Each structure stands twice: as structure tokens, then as C-alpha cells.
PDB file of C-alpha atoms in Angstrom:
ATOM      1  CA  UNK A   1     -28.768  80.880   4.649  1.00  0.00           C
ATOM      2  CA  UNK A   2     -29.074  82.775   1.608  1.00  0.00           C
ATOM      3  CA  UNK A   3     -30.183  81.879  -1.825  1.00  0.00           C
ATOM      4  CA  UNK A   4     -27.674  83.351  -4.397  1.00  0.00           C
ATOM      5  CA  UNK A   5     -27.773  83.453  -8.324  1.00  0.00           C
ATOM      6  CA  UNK A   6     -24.584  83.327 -10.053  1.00  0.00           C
ATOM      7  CA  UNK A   7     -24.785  84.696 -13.727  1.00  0.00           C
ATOM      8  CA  UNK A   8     -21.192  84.508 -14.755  1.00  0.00           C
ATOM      9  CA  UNK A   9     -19.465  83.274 -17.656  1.00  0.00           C
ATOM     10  CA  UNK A  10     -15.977  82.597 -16.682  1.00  0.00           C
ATOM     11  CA  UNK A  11     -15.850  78.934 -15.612  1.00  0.00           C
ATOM     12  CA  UNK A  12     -12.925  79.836 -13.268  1.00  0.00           C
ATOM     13  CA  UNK A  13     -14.805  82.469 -11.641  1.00  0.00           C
ATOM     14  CA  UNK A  14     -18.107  80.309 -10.865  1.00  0.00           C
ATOM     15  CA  UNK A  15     -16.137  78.222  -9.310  1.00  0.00           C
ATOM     16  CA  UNK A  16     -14.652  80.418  -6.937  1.00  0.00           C
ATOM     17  CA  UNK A  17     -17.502  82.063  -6.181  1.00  0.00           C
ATOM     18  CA  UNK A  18     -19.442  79.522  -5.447  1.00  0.00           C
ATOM     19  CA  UNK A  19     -16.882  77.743  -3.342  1.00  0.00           C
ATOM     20  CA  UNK A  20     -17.002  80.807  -1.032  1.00  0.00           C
ATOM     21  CA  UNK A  21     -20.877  81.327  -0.655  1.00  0.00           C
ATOM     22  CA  UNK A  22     -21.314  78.089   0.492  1.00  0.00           C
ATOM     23  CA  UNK A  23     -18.232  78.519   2.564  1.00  0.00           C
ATOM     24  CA  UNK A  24     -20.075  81.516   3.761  1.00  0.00           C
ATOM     25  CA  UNK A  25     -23.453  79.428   4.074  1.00  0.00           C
ATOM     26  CA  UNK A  26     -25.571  79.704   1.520  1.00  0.00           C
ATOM     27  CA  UNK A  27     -27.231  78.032  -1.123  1.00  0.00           C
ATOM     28  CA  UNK A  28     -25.635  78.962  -5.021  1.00  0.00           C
ATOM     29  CA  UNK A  29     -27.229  78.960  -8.173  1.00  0.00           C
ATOM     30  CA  UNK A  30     -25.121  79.614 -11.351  1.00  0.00           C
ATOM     31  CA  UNK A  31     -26.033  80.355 -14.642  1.00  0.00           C
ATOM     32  CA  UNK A  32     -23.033  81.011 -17.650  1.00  0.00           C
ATOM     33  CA  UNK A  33     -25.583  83.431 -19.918  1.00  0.00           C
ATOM     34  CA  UNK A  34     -28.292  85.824 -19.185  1.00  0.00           C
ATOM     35  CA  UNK A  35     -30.617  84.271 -20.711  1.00  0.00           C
ATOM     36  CA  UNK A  36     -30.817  81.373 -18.408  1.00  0.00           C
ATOM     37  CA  UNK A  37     -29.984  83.991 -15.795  1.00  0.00           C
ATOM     38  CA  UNK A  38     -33.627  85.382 -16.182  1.00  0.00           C
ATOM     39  CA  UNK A  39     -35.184  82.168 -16.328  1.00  0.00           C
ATOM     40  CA  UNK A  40     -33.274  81.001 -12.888  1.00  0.00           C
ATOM     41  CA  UNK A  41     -33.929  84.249 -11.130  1.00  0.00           C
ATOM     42  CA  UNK A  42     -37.900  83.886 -12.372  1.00  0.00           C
ATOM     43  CA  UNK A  43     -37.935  80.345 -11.122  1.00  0.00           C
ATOM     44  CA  UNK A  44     -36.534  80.172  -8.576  1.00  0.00           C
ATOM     45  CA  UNK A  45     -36.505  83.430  -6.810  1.00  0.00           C
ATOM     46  CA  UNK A  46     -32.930  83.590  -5.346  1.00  0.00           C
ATOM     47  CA  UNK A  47     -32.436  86.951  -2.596  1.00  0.00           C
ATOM     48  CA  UNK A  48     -29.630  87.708  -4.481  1.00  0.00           C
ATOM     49  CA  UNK A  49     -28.110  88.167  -8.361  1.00  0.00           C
ATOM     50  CA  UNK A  50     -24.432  88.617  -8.529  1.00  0.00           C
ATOM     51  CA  UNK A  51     -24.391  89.622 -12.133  1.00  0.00           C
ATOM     52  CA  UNK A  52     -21.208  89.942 -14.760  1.00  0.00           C
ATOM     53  CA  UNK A  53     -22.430  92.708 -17.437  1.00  0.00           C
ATOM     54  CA  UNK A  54     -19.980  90.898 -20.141  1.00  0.00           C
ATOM     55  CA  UNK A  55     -22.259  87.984 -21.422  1.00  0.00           C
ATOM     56  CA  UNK A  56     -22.188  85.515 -24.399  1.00  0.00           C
ATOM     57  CA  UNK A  57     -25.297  86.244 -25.234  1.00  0.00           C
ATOM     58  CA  UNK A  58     -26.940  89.455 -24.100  1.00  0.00           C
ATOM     59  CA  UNK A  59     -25.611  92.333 -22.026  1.00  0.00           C
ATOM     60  CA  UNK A  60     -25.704  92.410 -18.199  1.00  0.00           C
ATOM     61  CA  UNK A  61     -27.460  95.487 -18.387  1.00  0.00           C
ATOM     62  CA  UNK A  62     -29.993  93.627 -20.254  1.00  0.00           C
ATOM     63  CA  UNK A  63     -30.543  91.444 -17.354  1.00  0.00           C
ATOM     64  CA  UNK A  64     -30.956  93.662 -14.945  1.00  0.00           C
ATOM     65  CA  UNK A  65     -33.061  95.152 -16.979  1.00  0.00           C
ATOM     66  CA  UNK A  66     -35.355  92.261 -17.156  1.00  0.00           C
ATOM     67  CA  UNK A  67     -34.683  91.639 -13.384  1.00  0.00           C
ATOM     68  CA  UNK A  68     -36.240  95.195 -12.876  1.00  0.00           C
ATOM     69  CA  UNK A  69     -39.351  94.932 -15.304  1.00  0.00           C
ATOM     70  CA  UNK A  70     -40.690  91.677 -14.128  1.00  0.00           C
ATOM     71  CA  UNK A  71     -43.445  91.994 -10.955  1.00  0.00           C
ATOM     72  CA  UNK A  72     -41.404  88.778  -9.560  1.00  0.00           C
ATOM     73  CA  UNK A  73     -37.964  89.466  -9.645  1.00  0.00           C
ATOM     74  CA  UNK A  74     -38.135  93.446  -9.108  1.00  0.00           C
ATOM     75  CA  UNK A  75     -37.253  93.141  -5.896  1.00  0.00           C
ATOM     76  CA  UNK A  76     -34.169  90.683  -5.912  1.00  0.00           C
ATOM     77  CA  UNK A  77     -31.171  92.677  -5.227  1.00  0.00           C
ATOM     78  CA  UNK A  78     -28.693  92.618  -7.835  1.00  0.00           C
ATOM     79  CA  UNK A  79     -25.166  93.176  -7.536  1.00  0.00           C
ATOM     80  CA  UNK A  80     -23.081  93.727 -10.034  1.00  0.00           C
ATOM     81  CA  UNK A  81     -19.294  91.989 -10.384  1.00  0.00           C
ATOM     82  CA  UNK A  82     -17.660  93.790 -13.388  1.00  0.00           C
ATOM     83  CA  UNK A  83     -14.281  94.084 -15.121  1.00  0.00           C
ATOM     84  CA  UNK A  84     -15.241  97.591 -16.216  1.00  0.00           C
ATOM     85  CA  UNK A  85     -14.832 100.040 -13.414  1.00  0.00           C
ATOM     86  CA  UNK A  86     -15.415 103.182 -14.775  1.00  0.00           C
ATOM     87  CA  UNK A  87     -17.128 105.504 -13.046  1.00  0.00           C
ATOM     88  CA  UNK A  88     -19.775 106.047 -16.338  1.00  0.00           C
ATOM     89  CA  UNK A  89     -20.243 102.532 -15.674  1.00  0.00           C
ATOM     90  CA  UNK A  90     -21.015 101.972 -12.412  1.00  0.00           C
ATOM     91  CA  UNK A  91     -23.864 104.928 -13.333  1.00  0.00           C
ATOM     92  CA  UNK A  92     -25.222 102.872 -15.263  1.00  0.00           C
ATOM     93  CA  UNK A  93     -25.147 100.013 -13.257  1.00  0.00           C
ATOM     94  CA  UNK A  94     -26.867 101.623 -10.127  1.00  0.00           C
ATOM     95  CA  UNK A  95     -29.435 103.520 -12.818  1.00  0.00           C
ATOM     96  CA  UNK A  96     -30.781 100.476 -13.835  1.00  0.00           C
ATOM     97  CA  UNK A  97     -31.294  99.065 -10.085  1.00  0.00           C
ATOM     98  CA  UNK A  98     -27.930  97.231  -8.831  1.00  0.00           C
ATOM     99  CA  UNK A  99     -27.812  97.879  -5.462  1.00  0.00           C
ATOM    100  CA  UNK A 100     -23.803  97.530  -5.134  1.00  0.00           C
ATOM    101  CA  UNK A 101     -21.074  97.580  -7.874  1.00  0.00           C
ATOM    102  CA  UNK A 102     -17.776  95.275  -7.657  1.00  0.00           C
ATOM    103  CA  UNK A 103     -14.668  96.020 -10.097  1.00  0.00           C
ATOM    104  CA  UNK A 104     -12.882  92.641 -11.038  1.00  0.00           C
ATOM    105  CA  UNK A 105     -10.397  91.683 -10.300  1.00  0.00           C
ATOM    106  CA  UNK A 106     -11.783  91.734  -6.696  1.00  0.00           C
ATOM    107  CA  UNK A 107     -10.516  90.524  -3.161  1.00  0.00           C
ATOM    108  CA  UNK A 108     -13.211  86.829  -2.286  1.00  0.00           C
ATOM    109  CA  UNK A 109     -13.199  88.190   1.017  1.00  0.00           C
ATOM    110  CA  UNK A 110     -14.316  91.472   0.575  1.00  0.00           C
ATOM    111  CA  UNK A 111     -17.107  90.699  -1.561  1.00  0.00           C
ATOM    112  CA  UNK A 112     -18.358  87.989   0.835  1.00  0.00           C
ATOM    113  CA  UNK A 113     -18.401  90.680   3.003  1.00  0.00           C
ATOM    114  CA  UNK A 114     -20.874  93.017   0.342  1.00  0.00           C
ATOM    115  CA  UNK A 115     -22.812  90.004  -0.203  1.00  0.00           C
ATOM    116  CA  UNK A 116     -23.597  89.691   3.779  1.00  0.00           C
ATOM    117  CA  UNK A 117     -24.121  93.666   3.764  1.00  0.00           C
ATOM    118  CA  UNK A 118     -26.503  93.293   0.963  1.00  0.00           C
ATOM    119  CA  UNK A 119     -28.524  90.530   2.285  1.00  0.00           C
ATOM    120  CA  UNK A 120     -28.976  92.370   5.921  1.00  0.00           C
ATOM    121  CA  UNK A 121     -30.308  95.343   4.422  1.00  0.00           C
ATOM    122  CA  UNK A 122     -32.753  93.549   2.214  1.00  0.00           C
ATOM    123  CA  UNK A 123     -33.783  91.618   5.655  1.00  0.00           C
ATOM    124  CA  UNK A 124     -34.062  94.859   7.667  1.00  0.00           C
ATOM    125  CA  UNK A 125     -36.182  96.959   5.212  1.00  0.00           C
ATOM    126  CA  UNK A 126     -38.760  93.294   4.565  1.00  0.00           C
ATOM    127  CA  UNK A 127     -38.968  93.391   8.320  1.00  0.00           C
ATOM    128  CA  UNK A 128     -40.818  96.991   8.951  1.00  0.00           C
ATOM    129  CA  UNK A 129     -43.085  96.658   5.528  1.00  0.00           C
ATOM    130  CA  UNK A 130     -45.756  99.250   5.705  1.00  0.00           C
ATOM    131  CA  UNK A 131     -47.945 100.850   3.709  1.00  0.00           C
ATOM    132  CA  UNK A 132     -47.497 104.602   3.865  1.00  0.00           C
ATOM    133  CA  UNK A 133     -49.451 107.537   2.714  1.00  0.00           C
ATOM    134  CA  UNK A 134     -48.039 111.041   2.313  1.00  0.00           C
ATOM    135  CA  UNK A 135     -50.824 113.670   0.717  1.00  0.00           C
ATOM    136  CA  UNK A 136     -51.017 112.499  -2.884  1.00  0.00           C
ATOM    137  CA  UNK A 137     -48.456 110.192  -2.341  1.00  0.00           C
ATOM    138  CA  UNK A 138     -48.587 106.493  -1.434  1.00  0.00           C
ATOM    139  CA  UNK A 139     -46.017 103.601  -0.861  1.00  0.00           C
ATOM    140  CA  UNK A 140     -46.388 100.617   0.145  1.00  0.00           C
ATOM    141  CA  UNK A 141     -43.230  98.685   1.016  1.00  0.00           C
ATOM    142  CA  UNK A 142     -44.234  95.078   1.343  1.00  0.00           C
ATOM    143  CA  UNK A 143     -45.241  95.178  -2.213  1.00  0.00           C
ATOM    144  CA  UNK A 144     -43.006  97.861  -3.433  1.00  0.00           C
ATOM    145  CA  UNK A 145     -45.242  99.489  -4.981  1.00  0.00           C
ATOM    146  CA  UNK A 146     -46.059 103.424  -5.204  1.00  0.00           C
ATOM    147  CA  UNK A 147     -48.973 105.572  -6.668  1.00  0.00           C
ATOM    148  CA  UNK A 148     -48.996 109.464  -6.981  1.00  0.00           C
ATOM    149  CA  UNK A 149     -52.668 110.735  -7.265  1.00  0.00           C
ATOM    150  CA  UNK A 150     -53.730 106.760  -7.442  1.00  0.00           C
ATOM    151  CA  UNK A 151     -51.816 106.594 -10.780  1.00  0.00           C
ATOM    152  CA  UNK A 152     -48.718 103.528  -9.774  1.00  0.00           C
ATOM    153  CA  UNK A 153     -45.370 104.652 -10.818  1.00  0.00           C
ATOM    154  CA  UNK A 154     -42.485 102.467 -11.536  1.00  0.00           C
ATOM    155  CA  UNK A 155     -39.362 102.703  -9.957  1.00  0.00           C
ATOM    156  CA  UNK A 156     -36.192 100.743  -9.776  1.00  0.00           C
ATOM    157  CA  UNK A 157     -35.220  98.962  -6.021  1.00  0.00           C
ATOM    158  CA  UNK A 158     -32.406 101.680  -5.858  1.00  0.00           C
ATOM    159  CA  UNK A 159     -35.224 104.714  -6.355  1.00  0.00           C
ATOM    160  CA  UNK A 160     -37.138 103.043  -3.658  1.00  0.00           C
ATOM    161  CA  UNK A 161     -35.115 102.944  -1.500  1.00  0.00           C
ATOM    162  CA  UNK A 162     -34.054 106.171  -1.614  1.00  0.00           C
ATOM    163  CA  UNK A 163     -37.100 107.459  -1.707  1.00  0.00           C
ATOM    164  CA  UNK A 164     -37.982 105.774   1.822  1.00  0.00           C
ATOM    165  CA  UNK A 165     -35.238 106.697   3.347  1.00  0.00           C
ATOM    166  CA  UNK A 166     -36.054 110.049   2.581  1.00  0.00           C
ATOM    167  CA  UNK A 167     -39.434 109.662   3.888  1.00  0.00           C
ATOM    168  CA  UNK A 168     -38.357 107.916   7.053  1.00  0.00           C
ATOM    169  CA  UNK A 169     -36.104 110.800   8.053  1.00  0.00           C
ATOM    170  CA  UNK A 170     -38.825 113.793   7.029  1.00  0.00           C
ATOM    171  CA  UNK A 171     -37.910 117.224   8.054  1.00  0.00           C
ATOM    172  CA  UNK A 172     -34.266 116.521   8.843  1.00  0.00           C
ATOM    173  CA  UNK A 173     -31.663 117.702   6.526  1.00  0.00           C
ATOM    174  CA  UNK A 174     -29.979 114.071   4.265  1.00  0.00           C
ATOM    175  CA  UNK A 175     -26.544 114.994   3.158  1.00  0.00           C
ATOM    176  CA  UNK A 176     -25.595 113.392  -0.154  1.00  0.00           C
ATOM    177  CA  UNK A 177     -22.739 111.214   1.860  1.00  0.00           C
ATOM    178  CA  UNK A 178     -25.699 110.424   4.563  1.00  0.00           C
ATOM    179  CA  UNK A 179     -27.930 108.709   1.377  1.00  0.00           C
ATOM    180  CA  UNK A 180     -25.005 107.183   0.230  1.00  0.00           C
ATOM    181  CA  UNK A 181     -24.224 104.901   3.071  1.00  0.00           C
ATOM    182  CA  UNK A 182     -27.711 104.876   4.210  1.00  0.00           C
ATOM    183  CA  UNK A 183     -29.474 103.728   0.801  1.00  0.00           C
ATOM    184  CA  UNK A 184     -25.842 102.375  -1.392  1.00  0.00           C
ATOM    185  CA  UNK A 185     -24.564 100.959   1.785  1.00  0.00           C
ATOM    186  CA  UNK A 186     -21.082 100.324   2.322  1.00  0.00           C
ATOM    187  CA  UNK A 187     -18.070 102.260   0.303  1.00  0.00           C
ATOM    188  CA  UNK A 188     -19.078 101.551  -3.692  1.00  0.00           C
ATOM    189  CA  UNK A 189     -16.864 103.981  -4.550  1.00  0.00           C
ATOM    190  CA  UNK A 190     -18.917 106.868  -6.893  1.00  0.00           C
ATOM    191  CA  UNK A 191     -19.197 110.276  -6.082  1.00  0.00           C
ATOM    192  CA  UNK A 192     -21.768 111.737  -4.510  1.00  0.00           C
ATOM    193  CA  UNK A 193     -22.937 113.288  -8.137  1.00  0.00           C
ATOM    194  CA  UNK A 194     -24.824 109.993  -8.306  1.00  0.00           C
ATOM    195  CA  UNK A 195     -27.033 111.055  -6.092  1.00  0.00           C
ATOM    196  CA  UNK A 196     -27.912 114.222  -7.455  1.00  0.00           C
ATOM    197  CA  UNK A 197     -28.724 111.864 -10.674  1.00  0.00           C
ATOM    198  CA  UNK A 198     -30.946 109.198  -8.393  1.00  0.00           C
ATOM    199  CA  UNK A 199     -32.776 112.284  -6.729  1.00  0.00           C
ATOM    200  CA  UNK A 200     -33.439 113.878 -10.114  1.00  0.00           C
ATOM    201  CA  UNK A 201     -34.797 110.871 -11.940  1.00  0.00           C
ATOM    202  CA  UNK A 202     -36.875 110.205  -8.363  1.00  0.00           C
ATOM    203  CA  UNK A 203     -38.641 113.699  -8.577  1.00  0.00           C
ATOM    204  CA  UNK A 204     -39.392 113.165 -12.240  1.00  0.00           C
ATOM    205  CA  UNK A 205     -40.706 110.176 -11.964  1.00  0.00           C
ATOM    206  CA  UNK A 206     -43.357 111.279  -8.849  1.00  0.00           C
ATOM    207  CA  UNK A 207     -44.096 114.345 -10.559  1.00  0.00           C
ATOM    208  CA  UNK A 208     -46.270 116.562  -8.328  1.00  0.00           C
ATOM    209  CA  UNK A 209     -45.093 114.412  -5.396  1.00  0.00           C
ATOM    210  CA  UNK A 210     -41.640 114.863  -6.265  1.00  0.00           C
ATOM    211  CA  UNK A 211     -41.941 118.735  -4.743  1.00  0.00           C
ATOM    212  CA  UNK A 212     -41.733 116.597  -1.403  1.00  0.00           C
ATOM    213  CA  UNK A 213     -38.224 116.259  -1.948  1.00  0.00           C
ATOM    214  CA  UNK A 214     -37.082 119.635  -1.345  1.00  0.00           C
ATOM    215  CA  UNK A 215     -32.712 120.987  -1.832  1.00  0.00           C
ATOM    216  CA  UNK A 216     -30.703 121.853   0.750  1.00  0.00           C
ATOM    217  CA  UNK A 217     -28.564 124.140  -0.860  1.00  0.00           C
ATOM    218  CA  UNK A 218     -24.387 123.028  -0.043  1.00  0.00           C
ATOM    219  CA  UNK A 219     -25.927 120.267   1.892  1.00  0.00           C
ATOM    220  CA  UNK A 220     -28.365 117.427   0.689  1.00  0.00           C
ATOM    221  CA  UNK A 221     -31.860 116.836   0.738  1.00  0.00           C
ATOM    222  CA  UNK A 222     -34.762 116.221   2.870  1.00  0.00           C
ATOM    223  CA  UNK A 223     -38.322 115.054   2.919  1.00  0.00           C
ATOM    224  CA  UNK A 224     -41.564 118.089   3.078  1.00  0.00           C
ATOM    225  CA  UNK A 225     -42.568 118.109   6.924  1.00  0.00           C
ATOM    226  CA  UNK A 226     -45.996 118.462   5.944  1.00  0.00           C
ATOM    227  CA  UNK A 227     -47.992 117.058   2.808  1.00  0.00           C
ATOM    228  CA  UNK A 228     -49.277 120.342   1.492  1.00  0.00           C
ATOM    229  CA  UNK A 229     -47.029 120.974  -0.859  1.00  0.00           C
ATOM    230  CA  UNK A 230     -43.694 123.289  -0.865  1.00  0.00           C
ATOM    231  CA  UNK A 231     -43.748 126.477  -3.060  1.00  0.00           C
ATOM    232  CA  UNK A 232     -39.980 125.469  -4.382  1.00  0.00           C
ATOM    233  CA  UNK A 233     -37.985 122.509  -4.164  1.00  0.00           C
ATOM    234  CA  UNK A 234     -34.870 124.738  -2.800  1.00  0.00           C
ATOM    235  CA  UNK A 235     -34.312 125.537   0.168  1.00  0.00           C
TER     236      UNK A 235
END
């Protein structure tokens, strides 16, 4: 059994969903603003945020946002149940951390089913924690936490995760439909453009470390074999 936060403001809609996750077995927390979104998700820790990004009284993207910032909610996954479905949008969305995006209206059934996806990969990856260290790079993964040249840099839960997954396959070739099933998960229907945009942001943030990640030209990406640095990021 799960703990699940609810921040949704349609009465109709809370209802249903929590009906169905405690159907499905867990334990539902709902909230009607972000505001007392936050405050739930501080308190009481839930491993899961479905999260509307039309609010009474701040954005979504606010929340998640805040969800992101704070050292004890950071890394909560938050999915995000929106009537805007643009593709701009869900960019945003998995910029500022969501780890899956659902367009309303939405079949109860199918996002059950993301919601028991979601929660097995955030059990798999808390299983192997490890602290890893890479030439001037360092991660450890119980506390999500990295540090290039012992200087910490911040990254969402989505940039983690990517960046681990590149780690853990080193030397092998990633393609771009690879990272997104391996690190997105199931079908969340973007392109694969998004994670061009993930990769980029990822290398700028690790700065010299982000030479590890090296292009694949036509192909993908994949992790430096060896710490001393690459001469070029193409390949």
C-alpha cells in the first residue's frame, strides 16, 4: 500500500480518484489548492503527488516547483493529471520534475495502471541506493544528491534519473526511445526531442562532468567508459 496525495480541485474528480486508489489499495490524501498541497506533501510525506496544474490559488507548476526545491519532498514523484495536453506543456511539466504526464479527460483504469508503474520504479531504484563516484563526479542515490568537483548540484528527480541510467549502462550506446521507456517509463506520449532537452539541461548543469555524456550521432547517447575525460562530446 501506497501513500498518495491528491491536489485537485474538481470535487467530482477527487472523488473518483480517490474511490479507485483505495480500490487499488492504497492510502489517499486530497488537497483542493496547492497551497495545502505543499503543506500535506511536507507533512506527511506521501510516495506519490497526482497534481492538476489548474489551481484556485497558485499554479501547478508552482507546486511542483516547491515539491522540487524542498530537501523533503524532492524526491516524491509527482505526476501530473492535466486538461492541457499540449505537447509545450507536457515540456514543461517533465522540466520541472513530473515523472509522468496524464491529459484529462483520462480512462480510471489506465491511470491506475501509471500510478502502479510509477510507484514500482520509485521502489526499484530506493532498493539498489549507492553512492557512486565517477572521476570528478559523485552521486549518491539514497540521498539524491550529486557533487561535481565537491561543489553539490541540484537537479530535478527526472535529471537524476536520467543521469543514472546513463551511468548504469556506461559505454553502451542509449537511444533516445531506450531513455524514454527506461527513465519516463511507460508511453507519455512526447517526442523523443524531450530528451535532447533533459540531456542538454543535464550536461549544463554538471559542467565539466557533463563531457561524460558523450552524442551518438543518429543514435542516442551514452556514458564515458573511463573517467578521464572525452576530448568532444560527439561521437
Amino acid at each position: 500500500m501506497a501513500r498518495i496525495l491528491v491536489i485537485e480541485d474538481e470535487p467530482a474528480l477527487q472523488k473518483v480518484l480517490d474511490y479507485n486508489l483505495r480500490q487499488a489499495g492504497h492510502e489517499v490524501l486530497l488537497a483542493g489548492q496547492g497551497g495545502e498541497g505543499v503543506r500535506l506533501a511536507m507533512d506527511q510525506r506521501p510516495d506519490l503527488v497526482l497534481l492538476d496544474l489548474m489551481l484556485p490559488d497558485i499554479p501547478g507548476t508552482e507546486v511542483c516547483r516547491a515539491l522540487q526545491q524542498s530537501d523533503g519532498t524532492q524526491r516524491i514523484p509527482v505526476m501530473i493529471v492535466s486538461a492541457r495536453g499540449d505537447e509545450v506543456d507536457r515540456i514543461v511539466g517533465f522540466e520541472l520534475g513530473a515523472v509522468d504526464y496524464v491529459v484529462k479527460p483520462f480512462s480510471v483504469r489506465e491511470l491506475v495502471l501509471r500510478v502502479q508503474a510509477v510507484l514500482r520504479r520509485a521502489k526499484s531504484s530506493g532498493d539498489g541506493e549507492r553512492s557512486i563516484e565517477f572521476g570528478c563526479l559523485r552521486i549518491d542515490e539514497g540521498a539524491h544528491r550529486v557533487w561535481v568537483e565537491r561543489e553539490e548540484v541540484e537537479l530535478t528527480l527526472l535529471e537524476f534519473k536520467l543521469l543514472v541510467a546513463l551511468y548504469e549502462a556506461r559505454e553502451r550506446v542509449q537511444t533516445r526511445t531506450a531513455l524514454l521507456d527506461g527513465v519516463w517509463g511507460i508511453d507519455v506520449s512526447i517526442t523523443t526531442r524531450t530528451v535532447d532537452t533533459h540531456v542538454k539541461r543535464l550536461r549544463d548543469k554538471l559542467r565539466r562532468a557533463g563531457d561524460y555524456i558523450q552524442t551518438v550521432r543518429g543514435i542516442g547517447y551514452r556514458f564515458a567508459a573511463s573517467p578521464d575525460l572525452p576530448e568532444s562530446r560527439s561521437a
